XYZ file of C-alpha atoms in Angstrom:
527
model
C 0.000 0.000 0.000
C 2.675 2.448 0.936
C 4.407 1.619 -2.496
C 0.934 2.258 -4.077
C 0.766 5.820 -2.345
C 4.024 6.568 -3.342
C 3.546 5.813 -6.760
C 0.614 7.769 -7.523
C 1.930 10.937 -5.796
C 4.665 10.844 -7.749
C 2.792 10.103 -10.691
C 1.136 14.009 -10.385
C 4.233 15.457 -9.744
C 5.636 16.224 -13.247
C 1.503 17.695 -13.795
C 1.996 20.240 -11.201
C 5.180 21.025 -12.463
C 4.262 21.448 -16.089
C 1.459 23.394 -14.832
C 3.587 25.912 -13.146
C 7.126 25.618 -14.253
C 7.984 26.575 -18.377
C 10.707 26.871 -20.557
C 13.295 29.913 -19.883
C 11.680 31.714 -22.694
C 8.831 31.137 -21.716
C 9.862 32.337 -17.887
C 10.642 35.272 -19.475
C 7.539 36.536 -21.019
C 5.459 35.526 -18.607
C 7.653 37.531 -15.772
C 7.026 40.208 -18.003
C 3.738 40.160 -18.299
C 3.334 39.477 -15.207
C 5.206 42.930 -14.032
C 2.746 44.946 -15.981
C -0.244 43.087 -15.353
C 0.240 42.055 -11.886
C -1.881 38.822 -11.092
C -1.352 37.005 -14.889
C 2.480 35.358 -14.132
C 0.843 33.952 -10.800
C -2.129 32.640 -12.490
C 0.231 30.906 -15.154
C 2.270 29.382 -12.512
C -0.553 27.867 -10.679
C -1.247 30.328 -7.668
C -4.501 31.197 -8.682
C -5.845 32.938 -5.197
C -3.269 35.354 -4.882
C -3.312 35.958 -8.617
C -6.444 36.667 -9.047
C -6.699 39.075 -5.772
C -3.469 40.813 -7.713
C -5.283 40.811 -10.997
C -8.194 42.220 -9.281
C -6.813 44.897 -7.499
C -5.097 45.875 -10.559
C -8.107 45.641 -12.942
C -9.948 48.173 -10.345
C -7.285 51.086 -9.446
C -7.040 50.855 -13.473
C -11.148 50.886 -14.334
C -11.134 53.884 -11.697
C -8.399 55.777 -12.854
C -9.959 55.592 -16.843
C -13.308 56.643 -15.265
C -12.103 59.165 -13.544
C -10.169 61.342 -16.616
C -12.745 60.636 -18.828
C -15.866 61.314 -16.506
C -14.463 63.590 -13.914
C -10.882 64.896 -15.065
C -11.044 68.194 -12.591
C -12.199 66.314 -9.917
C -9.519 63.727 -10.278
C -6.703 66.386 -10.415
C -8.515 68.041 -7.224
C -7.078 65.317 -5.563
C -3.700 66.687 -5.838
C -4.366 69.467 -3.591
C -5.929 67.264 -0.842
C -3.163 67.672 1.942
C -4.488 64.433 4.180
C -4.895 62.027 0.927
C -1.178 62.966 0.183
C 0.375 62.297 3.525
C -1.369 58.787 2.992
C 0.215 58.422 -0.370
C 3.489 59.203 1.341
C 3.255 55.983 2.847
C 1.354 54.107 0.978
C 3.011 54.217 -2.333
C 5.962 53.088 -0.990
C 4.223 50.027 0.589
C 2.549 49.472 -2.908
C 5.578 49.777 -4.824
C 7.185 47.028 -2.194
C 5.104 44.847 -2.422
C 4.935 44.661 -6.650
C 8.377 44.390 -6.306
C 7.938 41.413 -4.400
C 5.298 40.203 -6.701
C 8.010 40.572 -9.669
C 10.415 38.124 -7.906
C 7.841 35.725 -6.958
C 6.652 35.768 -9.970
C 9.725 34.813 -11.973
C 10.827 31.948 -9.158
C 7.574 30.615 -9.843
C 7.604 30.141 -13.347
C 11.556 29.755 -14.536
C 12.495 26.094 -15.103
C 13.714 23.674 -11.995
C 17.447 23.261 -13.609
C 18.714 26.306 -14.768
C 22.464 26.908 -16.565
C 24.401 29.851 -14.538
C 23.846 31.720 -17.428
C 19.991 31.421 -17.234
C 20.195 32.430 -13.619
C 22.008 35.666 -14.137
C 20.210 36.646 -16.778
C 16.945 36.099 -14.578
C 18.668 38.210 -11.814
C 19.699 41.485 -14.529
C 15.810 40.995 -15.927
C 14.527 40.818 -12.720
C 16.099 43.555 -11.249
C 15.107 45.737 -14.597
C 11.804 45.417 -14.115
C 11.526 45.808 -10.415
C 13.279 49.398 -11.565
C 10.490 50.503 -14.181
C 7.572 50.009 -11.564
C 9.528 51.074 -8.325
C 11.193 53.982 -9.750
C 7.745 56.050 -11.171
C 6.320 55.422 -7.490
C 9.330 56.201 -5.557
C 9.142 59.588 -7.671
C 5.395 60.167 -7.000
C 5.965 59.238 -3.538
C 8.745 62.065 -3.266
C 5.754 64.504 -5.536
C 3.244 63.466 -2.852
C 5.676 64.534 -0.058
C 6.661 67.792 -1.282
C 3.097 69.014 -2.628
C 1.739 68.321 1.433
C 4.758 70.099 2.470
C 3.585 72.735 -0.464
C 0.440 73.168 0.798
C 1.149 72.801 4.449
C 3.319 75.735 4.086
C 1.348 78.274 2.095
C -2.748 77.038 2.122
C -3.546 76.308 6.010
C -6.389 74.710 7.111
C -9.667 77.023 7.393
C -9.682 76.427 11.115
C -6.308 77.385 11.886
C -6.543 80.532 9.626
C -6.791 83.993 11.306
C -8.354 86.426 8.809
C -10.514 89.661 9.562
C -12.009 89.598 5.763
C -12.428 86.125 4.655
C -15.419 84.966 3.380
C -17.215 82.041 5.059
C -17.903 79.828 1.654
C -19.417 76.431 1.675
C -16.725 74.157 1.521
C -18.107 71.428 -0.679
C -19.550 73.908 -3.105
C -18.184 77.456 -2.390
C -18.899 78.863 -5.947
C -22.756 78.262 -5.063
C -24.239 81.319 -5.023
C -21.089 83.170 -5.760
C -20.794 84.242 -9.223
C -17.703 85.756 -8.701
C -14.326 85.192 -6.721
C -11.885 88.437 -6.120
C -9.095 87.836 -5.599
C -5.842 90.426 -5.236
C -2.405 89.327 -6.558
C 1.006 91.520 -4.682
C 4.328 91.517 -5.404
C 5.923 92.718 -2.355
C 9.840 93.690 -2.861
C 10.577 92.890 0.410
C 14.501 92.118 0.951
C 17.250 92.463 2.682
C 18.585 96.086 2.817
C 14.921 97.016 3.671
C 12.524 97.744 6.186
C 8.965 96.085 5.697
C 7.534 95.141 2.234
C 6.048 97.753 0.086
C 3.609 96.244 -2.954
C 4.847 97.038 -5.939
C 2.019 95.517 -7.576
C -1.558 95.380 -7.128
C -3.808 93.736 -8.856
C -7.291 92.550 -8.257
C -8.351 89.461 -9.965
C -12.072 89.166 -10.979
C -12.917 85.397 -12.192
C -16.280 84.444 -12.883
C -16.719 81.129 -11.117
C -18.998 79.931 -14.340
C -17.167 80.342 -17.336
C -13.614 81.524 -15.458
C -13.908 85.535 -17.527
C -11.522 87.020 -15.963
C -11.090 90.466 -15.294
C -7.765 92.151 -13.963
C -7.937 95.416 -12.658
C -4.201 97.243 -11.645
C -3.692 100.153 -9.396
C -1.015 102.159 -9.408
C 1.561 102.012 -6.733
C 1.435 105.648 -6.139
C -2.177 105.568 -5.903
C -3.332 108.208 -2.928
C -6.335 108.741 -0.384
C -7.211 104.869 -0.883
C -10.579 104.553 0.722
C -11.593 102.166 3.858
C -15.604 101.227 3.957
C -17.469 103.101 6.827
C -18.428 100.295 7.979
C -14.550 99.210 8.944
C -12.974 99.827 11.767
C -9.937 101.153 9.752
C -12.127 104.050 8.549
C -12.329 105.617 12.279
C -8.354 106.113 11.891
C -8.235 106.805 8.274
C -12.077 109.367 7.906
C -10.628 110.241 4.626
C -8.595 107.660 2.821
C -5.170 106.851 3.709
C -3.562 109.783 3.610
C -2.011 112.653 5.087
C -3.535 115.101 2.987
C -1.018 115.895 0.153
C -1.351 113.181 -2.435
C 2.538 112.782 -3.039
C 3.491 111.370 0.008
C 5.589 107.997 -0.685
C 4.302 106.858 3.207
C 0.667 107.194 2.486
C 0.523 105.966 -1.242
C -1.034 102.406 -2.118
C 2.635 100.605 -2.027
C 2.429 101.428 1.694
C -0.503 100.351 3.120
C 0.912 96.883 3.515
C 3.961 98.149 5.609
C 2.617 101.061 7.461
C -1.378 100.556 8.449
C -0.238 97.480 10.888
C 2.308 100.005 12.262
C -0.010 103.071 13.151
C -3.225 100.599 14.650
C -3.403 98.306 16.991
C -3.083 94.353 16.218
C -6.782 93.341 17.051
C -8.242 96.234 15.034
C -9.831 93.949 12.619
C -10.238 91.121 15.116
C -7.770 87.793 15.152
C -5.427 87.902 11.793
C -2.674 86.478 10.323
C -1.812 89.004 8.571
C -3.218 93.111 9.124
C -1.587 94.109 6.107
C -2.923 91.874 4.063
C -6.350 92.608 5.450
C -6.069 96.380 5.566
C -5.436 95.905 1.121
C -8.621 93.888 0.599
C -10.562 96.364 2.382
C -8.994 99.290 0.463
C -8.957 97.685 -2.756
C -12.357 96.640 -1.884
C -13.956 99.508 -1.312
C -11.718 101.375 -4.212
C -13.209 99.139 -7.115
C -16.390 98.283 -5.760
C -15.828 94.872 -5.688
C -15.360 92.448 -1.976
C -12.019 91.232 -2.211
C -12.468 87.412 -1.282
C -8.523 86.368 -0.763
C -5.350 87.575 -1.556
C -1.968 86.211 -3.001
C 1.632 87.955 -2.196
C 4.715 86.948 -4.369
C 7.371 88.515 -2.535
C 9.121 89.696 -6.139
C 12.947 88.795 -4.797
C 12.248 84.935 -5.380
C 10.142 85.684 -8.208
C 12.647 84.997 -10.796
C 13.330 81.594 -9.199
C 9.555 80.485 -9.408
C 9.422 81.479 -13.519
C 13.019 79.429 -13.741
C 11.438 76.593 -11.939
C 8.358 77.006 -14.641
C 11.242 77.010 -17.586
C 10.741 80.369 -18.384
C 7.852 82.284 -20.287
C 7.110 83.907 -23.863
C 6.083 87.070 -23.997
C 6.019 89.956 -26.755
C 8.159 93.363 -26.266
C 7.556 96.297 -28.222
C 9.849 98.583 -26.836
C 13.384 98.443 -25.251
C 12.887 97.451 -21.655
C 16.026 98.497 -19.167
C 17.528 95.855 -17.211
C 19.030 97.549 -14.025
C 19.429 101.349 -13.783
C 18.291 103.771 -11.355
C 16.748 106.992 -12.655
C 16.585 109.161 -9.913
C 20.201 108.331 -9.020
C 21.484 109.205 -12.407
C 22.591 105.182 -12.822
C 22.327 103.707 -16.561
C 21.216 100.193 -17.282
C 23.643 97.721 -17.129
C 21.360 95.516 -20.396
C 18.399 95.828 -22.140
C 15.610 93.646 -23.388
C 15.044 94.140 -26.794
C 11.995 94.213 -28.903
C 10.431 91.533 -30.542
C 7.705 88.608 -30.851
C 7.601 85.618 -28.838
C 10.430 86.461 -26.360
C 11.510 83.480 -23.998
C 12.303 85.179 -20.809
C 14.096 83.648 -17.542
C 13.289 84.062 -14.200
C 15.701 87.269 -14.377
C 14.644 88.596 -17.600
C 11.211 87.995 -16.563
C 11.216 90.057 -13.450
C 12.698 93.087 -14.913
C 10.343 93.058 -18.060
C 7.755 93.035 -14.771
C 9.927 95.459 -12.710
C 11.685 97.366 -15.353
C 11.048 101.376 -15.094
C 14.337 103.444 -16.553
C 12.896 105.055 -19.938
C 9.621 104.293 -19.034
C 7.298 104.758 -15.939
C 4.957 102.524 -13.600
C 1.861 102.456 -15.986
C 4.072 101.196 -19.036
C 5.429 98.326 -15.761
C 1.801 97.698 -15.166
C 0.859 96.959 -18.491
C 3.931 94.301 -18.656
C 2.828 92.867 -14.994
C -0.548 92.139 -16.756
C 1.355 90.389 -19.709
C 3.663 88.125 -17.038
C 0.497 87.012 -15.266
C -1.198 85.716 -18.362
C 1.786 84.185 -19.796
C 2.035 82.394 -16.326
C -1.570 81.258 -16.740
C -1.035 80.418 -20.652
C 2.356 78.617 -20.368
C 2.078 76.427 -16.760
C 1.122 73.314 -18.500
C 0.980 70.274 -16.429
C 3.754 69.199 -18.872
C 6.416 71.475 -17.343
C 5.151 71.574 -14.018
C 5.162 67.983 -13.301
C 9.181 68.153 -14.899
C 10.046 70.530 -13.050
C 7.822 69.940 -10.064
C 10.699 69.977 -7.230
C 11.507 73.651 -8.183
C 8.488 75.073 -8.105
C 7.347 73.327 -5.013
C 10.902 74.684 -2.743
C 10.491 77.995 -4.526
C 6.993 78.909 -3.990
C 6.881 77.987 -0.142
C 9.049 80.746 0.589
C 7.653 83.534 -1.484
C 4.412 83.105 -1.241
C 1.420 83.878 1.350
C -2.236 83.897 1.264
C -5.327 83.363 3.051
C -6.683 80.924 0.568
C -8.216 78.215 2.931
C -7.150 74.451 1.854
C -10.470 73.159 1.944
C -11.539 74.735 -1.033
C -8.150 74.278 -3.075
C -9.991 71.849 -5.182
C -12.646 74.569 -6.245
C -9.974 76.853 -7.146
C -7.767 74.072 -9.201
C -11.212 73.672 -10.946
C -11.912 76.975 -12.291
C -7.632 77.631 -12.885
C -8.846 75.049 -16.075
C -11.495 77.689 -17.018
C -9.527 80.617 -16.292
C -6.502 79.077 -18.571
C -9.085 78.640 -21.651
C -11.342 81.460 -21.067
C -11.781 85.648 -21.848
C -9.408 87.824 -20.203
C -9.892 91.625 -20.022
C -7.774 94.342 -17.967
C -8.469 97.702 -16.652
C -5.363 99.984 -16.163
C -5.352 103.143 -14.268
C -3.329 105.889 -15.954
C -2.851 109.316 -15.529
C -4.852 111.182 -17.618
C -6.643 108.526 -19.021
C -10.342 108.676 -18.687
C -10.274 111.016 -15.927
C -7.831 109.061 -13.373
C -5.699 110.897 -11.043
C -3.380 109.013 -8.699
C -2.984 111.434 -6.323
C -6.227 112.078 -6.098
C -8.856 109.748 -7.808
C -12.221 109.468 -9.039
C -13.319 106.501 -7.304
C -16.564 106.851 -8.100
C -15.360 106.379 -11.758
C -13.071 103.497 -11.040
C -15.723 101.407 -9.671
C -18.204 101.784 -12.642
C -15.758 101.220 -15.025
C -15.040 98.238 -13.063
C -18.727 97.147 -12.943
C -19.317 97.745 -16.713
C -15.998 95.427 -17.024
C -17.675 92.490 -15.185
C -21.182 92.976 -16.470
C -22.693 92.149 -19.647
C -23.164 95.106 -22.400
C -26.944 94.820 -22.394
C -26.639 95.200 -18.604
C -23.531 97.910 -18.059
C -24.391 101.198 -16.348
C -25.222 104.203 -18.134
C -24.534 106.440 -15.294
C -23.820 106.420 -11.533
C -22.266 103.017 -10.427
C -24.322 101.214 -7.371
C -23.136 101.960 -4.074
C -20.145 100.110 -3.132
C -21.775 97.877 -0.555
C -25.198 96.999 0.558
C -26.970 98.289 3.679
C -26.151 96.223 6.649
C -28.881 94.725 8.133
C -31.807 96.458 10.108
C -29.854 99.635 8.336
C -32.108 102.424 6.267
C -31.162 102.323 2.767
C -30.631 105.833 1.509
C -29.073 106.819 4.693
C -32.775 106.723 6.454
C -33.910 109.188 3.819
C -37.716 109.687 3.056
C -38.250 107.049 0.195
C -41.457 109.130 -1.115
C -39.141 112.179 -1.774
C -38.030 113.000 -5.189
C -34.646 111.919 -6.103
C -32.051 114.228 -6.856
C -31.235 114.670 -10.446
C -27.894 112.457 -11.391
C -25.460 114.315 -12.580
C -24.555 111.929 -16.170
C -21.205 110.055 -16.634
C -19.146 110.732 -19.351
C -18.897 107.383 -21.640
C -16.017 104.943 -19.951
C -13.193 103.413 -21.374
C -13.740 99.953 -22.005
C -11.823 97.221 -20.235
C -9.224 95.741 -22.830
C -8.499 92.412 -23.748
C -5.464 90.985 -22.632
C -4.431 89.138 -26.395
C -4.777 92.231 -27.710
C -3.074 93.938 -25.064
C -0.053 91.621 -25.288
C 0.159 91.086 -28.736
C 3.363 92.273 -30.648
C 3.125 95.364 -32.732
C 5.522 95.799 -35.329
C 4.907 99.292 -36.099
C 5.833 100.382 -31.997
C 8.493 97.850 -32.435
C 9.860 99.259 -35.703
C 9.950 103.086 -34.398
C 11.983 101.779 -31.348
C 16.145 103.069 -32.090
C 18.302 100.437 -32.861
C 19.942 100.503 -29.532
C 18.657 101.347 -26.414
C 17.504 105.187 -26.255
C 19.554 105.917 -22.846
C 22.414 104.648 -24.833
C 21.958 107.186 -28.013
């Protein structure tokens, strides 16, 4: 009987074996497969359990991943800006990757012949070890992308209940475009840096996206703009009854570029209540009340790491019609020490880029604005996820330590959504010059400013044909009118002559031979 036994079990040996065990060649391709389709080498070498769990878990995180771009793309790339889900991917892609490695070697000792030459068995090893690369590698590097992006938005987006803000809005965070047709939000470049005191803005400029179709409109002050407003309603307007100012309109200390610097100095902390930044705070509210509009968030770009955040992009394209210093100092008699000169389709630096945004010997802040508007849409235009994701290190080390805002992280994944629109969509600009359509900036029309802002967000059939609206409504349990009698006759409105229309930024930007032509063939501080 025991011979019996022993016979028939070893009868079914060489059946298992054929089942599981091949050829080399054969070893080969199926280790292969097997790499890329987890689950099929098992399955050919007789583990069919923990082959089909692999294949299954496979088939899955693929079916969702294909659903997911072609159903819900923004949703999908949302998920990148979801600080908890990426502290999980730190470890778990790591784990993954780990254990397909160990899948890979399994695999191949499951399935490569009993007797094997030497030669066989290093080659095994060098394939082997190949493939364990090509699957390892791509999630060791999103596992590094995953660490640095919560690090990213650790840094710079906090979480809405540890943010201190005295003008945030409280938005629905599952759906905070509901009911808000419109998001403000201001953009600064502070200059902030080492041989000075406090940051000055040298650029302001409110951003007004329509959360629908992502219009955008941007709207720059002037740095030297004077008397900017505070609502009534703000505490800030009990120290500052008639703008911020000291009463002659060319004062460098109590110009827009500023506020930033010197409100937080001259009131106390708590004015506005608990904040992160006064500042900050004190801008929206100005700005705010300036253009009509409620300034949602803000953005600073401190301007001295600027350049490394547009090298960390690769660079951007823009179009210069005139000679644009690099260097100099005007009021200190110093010349340029280079020049950008004109032409279509420039590819700028980080360096280059920050003077064409910065430059002003030969020219003067309103010609700077109009190139600040240009940098900002080539930013928007040219960040592709192509040369992000290359380059995705840079821009993550650079941009924690130049920028700050009071964008809440909870609602990243609205904002990542309309950035699509916004990058495919209408953009228009309104710039404030002297001299243009009745602006002043030592002492400006504000009135004007905000209805040429509202015709610039509001449909033609719909734009004002006088007066602008008030710039806020009536609080509650308030009088409208002030408490006026309602029967009385209104007072005839004095008419508003026609205002300039907001432009559009591709026209704005566009190269124009004939300014580019009448430009000197050198530089004209150098004739």
């Amino acid at each position: 009987m025991s011979s019996a036994r022993g016979s028939h079990t070893s009868s079914h040996r060489p059946k298992r074996a054929a089942i599981g065990r091949t050829n080399f060649g054969s070893a080969t391709f199926w280790t292969v497969l097997g790499t890329y389709v987890p689950g099929a080498g098992l399955l050919r070498s007789g583990l069919r359990k923990p082959g089909f769990i692999a294949l299954g878990i496979f088939c899955l995180l693929l079916v969702g991943l294909v659903l997911g771009v072609i159903i819900a793309p923004t949703s999908l790339i949302g998920l990148g800006v979801n600080s908890l889900l990426l502290k999980v991917l730190v470890v778990l892609i790591p784990a993954l990757a780990l254990a397909w490695a160990a899948l890979v070697v399994v695999t191949h000792l499951r399935l490569r012949p009993r007797q094997t030459s030497r030669t066989e068995r290093v080659l095994g090893s060098i394939l082997v070890s190949a493939l364990v690369l090509t699957v390892t590698t791509p999630m060791a590097v999103a596992a590094r992308y995953s660490f640095d992006q919560s690090r990213l938005l650790d840094t710079i987006f906090k979480d809405g209940a540890d943010l201190r803000s005295g003008t945030a809005p409280d938005l629905d965070k599952r759906d905070p475009w509901k009911n808000k047709p419109r998001v403000n939000v201001l953009l600064l470049g502070g200059d902030a840096g080492a041989d000075r005191w406090g940051t000055r803005t040298d650029t302001v400029i409110l951003a007004s996206i329509d959360t629908r179709s992502g219009d955008t409109v941007l709207i720059s002050l002037p740095r030297n703009t004077a008397r900017m407003p505070f609502p009534e309603s703000s505490p800030l307007h009990e120290y500052y009854p008639n703008g911020f100012t000291n009463g002659w309109g060319e004062s460098l200390e109590f110009m827009l570029t500023s506020m930033y610097q010197y409100v937080p100095a001259n009131v106390p902390a708590d004015v506005l209540g608990p904040t992160d930044n006064l500042g900050a705070d004190a801008l929206k509210l100005s700005v705010g009340e300036a253009t009509g509009l409620k300034v949602d968030y803000y953005m600073l770009v401190e301007l001295e790491g600027f350049h490394t955040l547009i090298d960390a992009l690769g660079g951007i394209t823009v179009n210069i019609n005139t000679w644009v210093a690099i260097g100099g100092d005007t009021s200190r008699r110093i010349q340029p020490t280079a020049a950008l000169r004109p032409g279509p389709n420039q590819h700028l630096n980080g360096a280059e880029a920050l003077w064409y945004a910065r430059g002003r010997y030969g020219s003067d802040d309103f010609d700077r604005m109009d190139r600040q508007r240009c940098v900002i849409d080539a930013v928007i235009k040219q960040a592709n996820p192509a040369n992000v994701l290359t380059r995705y290190e840079d821009i993550a080390r650079q941009g924690k330590d130049i920028i700050r805002t009071d964008i809440p992280q909870e609602i990243l994944p609205a904002f990542v959504d309309l950035s699509l629109r916004v990058k495919d969509a209408e953009s228009t600009s309104i710039v404030l010059r002297n001299g243009e359509d009745g602006f002043n900036s030592s002492n400006p029309d504000f009135d004007r400013i905000r209805a040429r802002v509202h015709s610039a967000i509001t449909p033609p059939s719909h734009s004002p044909t006088a007066q602008p609206p008030p710039p806020g409504d009536p609080e509650p349990g308030e009088e409208p009118n002030g408490g006026e009698d309602p029967t009385a006759p209104a007072p005839e409105a004095t008419p508003m002559a026609p205002l300039l229309p907001a432009e559009d930024l591709s026209d704005s930007c566009a190269f124009k031979p004939e300014l580019a032509a009448a430009q000197p063939p050198v530089p004209p501080w150098e004739l």
